[in-house]
PDB file of C-alpha atoms in Angstrom:
ATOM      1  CA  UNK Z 998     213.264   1.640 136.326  1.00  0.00           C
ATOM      2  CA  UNK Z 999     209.764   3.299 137.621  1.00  0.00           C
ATOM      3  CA  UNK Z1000     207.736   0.375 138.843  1.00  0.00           C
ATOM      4  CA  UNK Z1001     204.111   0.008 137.368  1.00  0.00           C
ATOM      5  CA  UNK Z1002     202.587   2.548 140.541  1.00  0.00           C
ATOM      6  CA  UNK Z1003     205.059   5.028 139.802  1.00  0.00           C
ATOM      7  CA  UNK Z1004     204.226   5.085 136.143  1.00  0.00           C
ATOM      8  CA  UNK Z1005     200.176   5.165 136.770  1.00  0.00           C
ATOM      9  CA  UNK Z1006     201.140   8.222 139.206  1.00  0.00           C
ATOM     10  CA  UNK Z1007     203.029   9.960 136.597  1.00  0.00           C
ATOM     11  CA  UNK Z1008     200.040  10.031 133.889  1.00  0.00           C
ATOM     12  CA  UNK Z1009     198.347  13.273 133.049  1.00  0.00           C
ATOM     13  CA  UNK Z1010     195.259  12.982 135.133  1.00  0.00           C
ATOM     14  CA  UNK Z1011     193.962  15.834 134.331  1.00  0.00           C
ATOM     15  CA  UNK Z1012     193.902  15.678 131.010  1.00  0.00           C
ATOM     16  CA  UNK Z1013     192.287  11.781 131.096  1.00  0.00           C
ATOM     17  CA  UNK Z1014     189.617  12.734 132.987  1.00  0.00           C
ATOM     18  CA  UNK Z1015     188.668  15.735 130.677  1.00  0.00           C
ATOM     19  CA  UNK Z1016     188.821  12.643 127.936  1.00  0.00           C
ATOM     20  CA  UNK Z1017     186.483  10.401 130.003  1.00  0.00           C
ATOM     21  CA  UNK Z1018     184.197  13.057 130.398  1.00  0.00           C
ATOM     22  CA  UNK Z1019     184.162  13.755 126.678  1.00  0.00           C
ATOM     23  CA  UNK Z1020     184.247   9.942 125.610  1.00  0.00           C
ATOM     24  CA  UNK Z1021     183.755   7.522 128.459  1.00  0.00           C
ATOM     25  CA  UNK Z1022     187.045   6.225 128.116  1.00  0.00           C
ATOM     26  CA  UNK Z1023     190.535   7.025 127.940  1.00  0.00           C
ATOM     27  CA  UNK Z1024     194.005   5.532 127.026  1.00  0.00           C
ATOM     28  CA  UNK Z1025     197.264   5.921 129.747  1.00  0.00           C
ATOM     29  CA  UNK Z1026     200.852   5.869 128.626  1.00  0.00           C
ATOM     30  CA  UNK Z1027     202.940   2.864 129.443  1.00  0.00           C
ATOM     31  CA  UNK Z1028     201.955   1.250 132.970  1.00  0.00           C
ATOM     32  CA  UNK Z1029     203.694  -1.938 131.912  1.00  0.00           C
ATOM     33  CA  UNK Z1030     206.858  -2.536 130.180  1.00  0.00           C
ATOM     34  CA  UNK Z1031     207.243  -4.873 127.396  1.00  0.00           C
ATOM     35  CA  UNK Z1032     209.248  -7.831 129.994  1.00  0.00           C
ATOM     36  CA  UNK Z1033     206.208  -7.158 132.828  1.00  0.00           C
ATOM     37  CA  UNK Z1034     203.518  -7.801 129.945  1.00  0.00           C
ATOM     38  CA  UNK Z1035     205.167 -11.348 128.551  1.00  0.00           C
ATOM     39  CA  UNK Z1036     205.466 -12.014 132.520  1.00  0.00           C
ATOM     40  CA  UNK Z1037     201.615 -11.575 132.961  1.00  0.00           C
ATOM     41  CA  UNK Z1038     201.248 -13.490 129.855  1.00  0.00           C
ATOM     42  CA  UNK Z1039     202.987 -16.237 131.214  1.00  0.00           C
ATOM     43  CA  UNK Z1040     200.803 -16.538 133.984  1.00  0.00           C
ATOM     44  CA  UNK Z1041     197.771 -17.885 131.728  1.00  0.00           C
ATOM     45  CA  UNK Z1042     198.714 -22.066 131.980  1.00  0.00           C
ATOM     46  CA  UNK Z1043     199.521 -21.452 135.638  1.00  0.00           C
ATOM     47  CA  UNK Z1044     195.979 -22.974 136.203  1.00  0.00           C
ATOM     48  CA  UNK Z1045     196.653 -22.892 139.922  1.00  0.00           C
ATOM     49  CA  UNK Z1046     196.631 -18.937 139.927  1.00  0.00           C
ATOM     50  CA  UNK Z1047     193.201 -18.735 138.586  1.00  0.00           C
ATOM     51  CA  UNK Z1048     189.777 -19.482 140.770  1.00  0.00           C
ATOM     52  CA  UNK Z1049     187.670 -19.833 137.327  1.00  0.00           C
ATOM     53  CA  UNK Z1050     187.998 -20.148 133.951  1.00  0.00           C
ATOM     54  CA  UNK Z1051     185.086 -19.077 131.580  1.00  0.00           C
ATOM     55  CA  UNK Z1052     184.642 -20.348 127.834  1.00  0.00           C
ATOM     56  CA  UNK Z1053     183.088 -17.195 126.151  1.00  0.00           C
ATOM     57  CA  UNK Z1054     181.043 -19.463 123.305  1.00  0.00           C
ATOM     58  CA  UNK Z1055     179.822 -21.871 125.741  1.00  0.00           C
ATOM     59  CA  UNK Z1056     177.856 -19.052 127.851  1.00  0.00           C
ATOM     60  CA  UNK Z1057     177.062 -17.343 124.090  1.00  0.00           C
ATOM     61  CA  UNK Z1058     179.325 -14.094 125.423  1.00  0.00           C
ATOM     62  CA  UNK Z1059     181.064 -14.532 122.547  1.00  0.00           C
ATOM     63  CA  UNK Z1060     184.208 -16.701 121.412  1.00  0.00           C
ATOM     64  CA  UNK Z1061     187.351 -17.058 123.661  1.00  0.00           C
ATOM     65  CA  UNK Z1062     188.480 -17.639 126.764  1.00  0.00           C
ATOM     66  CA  UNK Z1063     189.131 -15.516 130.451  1.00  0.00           C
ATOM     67  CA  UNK Z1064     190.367 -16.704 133.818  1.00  0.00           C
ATOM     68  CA  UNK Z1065     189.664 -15.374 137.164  1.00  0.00           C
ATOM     69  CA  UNK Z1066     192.478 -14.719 139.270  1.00  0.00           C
ATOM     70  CA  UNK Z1067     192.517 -16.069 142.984  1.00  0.00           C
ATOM     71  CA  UNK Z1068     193.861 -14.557 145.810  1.00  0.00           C
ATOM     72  CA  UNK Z1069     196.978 -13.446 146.230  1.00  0.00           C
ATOM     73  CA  UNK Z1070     197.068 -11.257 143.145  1.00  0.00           C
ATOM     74  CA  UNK Z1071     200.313 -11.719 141.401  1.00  0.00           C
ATOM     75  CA  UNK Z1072     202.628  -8.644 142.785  1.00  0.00           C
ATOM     76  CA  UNK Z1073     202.434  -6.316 139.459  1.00  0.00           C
ATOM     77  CA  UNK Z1074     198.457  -7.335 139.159  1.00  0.00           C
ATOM     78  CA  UNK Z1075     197.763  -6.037 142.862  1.00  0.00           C
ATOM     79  CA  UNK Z1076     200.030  -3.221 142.195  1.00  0.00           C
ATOM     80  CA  UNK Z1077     198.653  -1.655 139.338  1.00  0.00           C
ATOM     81  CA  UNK Z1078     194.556  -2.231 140.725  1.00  0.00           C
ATOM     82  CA  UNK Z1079     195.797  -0.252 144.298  1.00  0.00           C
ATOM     83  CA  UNK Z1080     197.637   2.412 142.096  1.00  0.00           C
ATOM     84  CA  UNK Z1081     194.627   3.181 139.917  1.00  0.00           C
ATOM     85  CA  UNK Z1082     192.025   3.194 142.119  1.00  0.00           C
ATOM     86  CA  UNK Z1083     192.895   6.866 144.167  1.00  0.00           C
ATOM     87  CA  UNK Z1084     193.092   8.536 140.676  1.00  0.00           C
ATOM     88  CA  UNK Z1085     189.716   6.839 139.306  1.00  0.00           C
ATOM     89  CA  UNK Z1086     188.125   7.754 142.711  1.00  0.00           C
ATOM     90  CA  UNK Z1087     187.918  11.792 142.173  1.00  0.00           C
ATOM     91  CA  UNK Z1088     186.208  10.965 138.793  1.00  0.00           C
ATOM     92  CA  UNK Z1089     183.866   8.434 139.923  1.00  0.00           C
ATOM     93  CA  UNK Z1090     182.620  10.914 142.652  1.00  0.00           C
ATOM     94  CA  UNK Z1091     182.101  13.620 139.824  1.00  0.00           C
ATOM     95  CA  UNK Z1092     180.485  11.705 137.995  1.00  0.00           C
ATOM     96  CA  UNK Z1093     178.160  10.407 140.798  1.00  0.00           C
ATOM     97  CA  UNK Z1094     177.807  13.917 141.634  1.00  0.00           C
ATOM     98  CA  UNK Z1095     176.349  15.718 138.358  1.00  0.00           C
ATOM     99  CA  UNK Z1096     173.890  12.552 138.038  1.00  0.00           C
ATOM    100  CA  UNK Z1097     172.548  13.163 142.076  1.00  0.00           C
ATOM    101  CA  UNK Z1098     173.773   9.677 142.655  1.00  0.00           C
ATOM    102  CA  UNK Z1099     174.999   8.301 146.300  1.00  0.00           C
ATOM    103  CA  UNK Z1100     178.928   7.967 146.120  1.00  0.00           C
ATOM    104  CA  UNK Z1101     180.031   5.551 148.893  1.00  0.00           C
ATOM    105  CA  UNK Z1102     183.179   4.321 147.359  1.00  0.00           C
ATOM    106  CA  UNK Z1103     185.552   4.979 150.292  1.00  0.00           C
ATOM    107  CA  UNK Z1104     189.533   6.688 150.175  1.00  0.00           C
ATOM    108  CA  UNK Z1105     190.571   2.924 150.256  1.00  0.00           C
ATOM    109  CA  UNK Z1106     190.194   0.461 147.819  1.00  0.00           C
ATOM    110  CA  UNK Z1107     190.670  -2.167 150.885  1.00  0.00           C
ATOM    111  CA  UNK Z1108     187.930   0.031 152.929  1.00  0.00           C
ATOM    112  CA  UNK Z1109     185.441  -0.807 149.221  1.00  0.00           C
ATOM    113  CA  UNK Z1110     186.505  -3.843 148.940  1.00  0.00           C
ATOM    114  CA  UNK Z1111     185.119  -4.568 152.968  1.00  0.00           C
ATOM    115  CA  UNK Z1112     181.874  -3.001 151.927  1.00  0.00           C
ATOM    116  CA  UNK Z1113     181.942  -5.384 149.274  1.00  0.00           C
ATOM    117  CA  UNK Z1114     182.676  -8.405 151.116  1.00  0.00           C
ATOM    118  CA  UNK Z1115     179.730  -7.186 153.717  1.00  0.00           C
ATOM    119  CA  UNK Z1116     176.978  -7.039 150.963  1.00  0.00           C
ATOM    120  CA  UNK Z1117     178.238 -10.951 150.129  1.00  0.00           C
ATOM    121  CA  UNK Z1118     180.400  -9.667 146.877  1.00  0.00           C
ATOM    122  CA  UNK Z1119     183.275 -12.213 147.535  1.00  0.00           C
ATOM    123  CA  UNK Z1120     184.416 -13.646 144.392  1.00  0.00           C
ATOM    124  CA  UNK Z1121     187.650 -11.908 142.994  1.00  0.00           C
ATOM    125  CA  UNK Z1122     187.434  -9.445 139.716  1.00  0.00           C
ATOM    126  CA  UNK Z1123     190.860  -8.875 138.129  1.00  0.00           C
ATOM    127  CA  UNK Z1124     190.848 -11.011 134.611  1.00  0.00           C
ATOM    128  CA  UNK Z1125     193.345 -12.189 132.021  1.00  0.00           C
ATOM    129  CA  UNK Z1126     191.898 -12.848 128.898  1.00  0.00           C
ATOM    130  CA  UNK Z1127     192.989 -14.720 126.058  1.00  0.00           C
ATOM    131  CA  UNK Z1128     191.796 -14.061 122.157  1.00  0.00           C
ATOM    132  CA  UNK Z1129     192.912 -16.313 119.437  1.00  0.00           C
ATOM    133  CA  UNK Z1130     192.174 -16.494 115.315  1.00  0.00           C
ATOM    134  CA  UNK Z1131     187.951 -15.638 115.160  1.00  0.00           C
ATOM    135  CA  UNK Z1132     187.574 -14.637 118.824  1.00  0.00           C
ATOM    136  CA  UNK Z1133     185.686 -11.829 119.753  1.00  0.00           C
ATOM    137  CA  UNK Z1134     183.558 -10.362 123.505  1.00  0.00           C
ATOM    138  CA  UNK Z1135     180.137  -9.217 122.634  1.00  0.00           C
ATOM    139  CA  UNK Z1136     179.370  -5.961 124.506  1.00  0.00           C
ATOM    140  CA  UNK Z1137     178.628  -6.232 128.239  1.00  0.00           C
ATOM    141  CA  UNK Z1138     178.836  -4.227 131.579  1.00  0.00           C
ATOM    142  CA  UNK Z1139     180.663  -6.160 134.400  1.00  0.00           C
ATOM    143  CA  UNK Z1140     178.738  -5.079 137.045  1.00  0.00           C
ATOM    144  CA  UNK Z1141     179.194  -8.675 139.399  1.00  0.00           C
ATOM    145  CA  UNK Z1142     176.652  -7.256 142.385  1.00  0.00           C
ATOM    146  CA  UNK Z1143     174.582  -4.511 143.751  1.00  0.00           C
ATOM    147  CA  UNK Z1144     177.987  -2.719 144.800  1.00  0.00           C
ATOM    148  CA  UNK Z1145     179.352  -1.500 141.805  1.00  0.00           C
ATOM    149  CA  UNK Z1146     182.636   1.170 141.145  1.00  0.00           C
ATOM    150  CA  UNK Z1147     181.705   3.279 137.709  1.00  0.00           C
ATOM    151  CA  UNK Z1148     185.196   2.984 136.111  1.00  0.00           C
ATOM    152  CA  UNK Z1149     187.928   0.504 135.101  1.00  0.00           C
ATOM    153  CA  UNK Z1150     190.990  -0.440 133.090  1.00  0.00           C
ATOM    154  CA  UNK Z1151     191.883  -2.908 130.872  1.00  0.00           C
ATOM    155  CA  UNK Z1152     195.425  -3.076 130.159  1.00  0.00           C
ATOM    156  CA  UNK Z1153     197.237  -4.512 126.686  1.00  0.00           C
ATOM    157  CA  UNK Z1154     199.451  -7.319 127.094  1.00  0.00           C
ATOM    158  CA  UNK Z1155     200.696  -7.974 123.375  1.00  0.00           C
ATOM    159  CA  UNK Z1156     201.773  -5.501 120.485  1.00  0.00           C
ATOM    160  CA  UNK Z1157     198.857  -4.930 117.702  1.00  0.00           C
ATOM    161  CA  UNK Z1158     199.961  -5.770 114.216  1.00  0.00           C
ATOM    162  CA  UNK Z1159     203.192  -7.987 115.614  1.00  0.00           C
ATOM    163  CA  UNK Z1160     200.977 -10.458 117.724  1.00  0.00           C
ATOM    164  CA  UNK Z1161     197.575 -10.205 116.465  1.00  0.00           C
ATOM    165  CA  UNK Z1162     195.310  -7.679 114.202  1.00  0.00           C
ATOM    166  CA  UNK Z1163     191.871  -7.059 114.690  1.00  0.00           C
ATOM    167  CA  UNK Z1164     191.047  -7.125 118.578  1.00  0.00           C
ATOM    168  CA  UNK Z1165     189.603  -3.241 118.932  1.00  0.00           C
ATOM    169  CA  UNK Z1166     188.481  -2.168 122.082  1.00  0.00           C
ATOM    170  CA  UNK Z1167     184.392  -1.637 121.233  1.00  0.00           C
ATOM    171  CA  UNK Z1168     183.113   1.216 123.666  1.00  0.00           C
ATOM    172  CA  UNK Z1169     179.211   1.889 122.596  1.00  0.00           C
ATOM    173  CA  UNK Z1170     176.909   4.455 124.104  1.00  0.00           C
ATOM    174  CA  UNK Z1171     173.055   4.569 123.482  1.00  0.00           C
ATOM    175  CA  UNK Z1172     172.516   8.086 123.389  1.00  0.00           C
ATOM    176  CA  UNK Z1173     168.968   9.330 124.678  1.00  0.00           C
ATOM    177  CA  UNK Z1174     166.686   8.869 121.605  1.00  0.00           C
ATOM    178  CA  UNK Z1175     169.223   8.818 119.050  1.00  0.00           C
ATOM    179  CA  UNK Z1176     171.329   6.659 117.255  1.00  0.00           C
ATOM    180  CA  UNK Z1177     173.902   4.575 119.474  1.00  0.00           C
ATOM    181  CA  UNK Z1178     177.390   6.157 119.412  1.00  0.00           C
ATOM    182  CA  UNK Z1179     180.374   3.388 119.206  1.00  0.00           C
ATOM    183  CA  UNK Z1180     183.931   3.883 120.265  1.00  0.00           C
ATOM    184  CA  UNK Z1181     187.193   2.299 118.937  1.00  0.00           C
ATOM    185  CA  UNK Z1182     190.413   2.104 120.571  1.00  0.00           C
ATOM    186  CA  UNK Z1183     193.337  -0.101 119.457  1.00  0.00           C
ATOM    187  CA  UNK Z1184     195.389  -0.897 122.471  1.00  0.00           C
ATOM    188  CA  UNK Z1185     199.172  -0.380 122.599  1.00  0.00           C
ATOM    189  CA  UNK Z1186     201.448  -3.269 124.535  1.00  0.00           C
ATOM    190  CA  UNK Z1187     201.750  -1.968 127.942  1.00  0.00           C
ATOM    191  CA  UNK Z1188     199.187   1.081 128.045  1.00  0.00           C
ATOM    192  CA  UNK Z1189     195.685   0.876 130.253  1.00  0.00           C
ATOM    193  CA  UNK Z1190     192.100   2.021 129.068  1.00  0.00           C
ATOM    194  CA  UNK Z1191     190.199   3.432 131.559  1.00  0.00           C
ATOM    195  CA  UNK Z1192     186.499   3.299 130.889  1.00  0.00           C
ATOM    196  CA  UNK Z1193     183.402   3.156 132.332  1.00  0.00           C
ATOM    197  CA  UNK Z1194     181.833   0.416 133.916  1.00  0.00           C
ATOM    198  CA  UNK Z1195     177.937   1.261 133.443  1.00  0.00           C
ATOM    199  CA  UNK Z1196     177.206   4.517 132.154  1.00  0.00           C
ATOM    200  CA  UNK Z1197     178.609   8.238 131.988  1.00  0.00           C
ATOM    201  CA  UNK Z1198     177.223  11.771 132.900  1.00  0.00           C
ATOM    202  CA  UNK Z1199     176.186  13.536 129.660  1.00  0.00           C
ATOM    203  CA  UNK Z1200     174.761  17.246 129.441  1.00  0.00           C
ATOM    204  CA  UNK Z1201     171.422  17.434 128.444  1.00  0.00           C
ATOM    205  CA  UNK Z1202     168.692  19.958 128.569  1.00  0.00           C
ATOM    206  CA  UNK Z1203     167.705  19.840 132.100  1.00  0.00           C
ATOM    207  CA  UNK Z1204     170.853  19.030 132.999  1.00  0.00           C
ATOM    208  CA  UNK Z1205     172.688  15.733 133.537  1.00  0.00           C
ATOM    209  CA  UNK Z1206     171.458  12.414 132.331  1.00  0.00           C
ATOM    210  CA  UNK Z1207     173.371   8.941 132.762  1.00  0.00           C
ATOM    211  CA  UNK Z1208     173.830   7.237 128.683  1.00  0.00           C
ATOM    212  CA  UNK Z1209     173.932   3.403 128.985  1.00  0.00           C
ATOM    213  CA  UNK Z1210     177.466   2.320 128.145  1.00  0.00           C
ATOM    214  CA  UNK Z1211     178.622  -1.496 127.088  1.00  0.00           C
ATOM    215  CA  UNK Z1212     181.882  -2.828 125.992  1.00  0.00           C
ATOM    216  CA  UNK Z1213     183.388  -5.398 124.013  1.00  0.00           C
ATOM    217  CA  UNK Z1214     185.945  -6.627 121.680  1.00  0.00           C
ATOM    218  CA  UNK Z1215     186.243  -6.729 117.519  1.00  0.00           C
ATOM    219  CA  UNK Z1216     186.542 -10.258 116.534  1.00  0.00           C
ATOM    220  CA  UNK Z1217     190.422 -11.198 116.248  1.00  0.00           C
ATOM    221  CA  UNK Z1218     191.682 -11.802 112.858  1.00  0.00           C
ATOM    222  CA  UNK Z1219     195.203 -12.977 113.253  1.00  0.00           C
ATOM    223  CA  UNK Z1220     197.808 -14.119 115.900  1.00  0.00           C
ATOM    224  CA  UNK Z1221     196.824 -14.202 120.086  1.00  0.00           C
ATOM    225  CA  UNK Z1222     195.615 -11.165 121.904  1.00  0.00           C
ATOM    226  CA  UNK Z1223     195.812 -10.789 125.775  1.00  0.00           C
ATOM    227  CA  UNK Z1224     194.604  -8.633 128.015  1.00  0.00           C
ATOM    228  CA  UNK Z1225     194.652  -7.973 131.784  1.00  0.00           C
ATOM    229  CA  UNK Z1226     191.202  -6.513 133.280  1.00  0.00           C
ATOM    230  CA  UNK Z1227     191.086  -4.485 136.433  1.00  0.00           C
ATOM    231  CA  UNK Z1228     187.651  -4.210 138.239  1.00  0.00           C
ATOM    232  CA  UNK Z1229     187.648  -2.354 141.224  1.00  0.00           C
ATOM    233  CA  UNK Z1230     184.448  -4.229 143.049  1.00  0.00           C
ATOM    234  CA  UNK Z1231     184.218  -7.729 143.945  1.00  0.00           C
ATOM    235  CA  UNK Z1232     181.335 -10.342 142.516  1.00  0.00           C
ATOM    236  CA  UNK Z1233     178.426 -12.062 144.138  1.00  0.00           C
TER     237      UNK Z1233
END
């Protein structure tokens, strides 16, 4: 059985980032199988494993609920952020590249991750969220600091139309004076989104602008929808 870095290796990279380029997002095969996802799952009432929980409503984010985890990262959620982050990094530096941005994400993800730490972005990132009946996340950017890395992946933990309906992944773009452009994607049990953070390099007449980009999930209409989220800088 491929373990979860083997099976981010083996996607089509190519062809995703020719799909974030076109969309600001795009979905991976299987990183997780069906066993690893109820194991994540299971993690959510181990209270212990989590440095913060956050009730969306109370903070007006929204309705549901998201924990933190602490350090050490359970194995597969450590796994699968160290995996990801050399394939995101050629894209990122594209991208920061066609807008004349500074790209000082290093090779490493422990090398960013220092640089992090050194600007006083501490606080760990990775998230496990939990939707039930009528929750929803109004659209954000999780930007957590000054340091910031453009892309990241949120990963489906529970089979759409078995364990809940409703629950889209909202991507929406406010194109440069025109009408905002919004993005659906239903996520499969196992498979990883990979989207942007902030914004994304689009073409325009004298030549590449950045389009504002915010995220968020469709409001839950039956069952109990989880989902691990994979930042790749820390928070203030």
């Amino acid at each position: 059985m491929p373990k979860p870095h083997e099976r981010v290796d083996r996607a089509d990279w190519a062809a995703l980032a020719q799909e974030m380029d076109a969309h600001g997002c795009a979905l991976t095969g299987p990183v997780l199988t069906p066993d690893e996802c109820r194991e994540i799952v299971g993690l959510y009432d181990e209270v212990a494993r989590f440095r913060s929980t956050i009730d969306m409503e109370r903070y007006r984010f929204g309705r549901g609920q998201y924990r933190y985890f602490d350090r050490p990262f359970p194995e597969p959620v450590e796994e699968l952020r160290q995996a990801f982050y050399p394939w995101l990094l050629p894209i990122a530096r594209d991208w920061a590249a066609r807008l004349g941005r500074p790209a000082p994400w290093p090779d490493t993800l422990a090398e960013w991750l220092e640089m992090c730490h050194a600007a006083g972005q501490t606080k760990s990132t990775p998230i496990l969220l939990r939707y039930r009946d009528g929750d929803w996340n109004a659209l954000h950017r999780d930007l957590y600091g000054d340091l910031v890395f453009p892309l990241q992946v949120v990963i489906g933990l529970d089979a759409p139309g078995a364990d809940y309906e409703g629950g889209e992944f909202l991507l929406v773009e406010q194109r440069p004076r025109a009408q905002s452009r919004g993005t659906v994607t239903l996520l499969p049990q196992g498979h990883g989104l990979v989207f942007t953070t902030r914004d994304r390099p689009v073409r325009s007449s004298r030549g590449w602008s950045a389009s504002p980009v915010r995220h968020g999930v469709s409001t839950v209409r039956r069952g109990r929808r989880h989902t691990l989220g994979l930042v790749f800088h820390d928070a203030a």
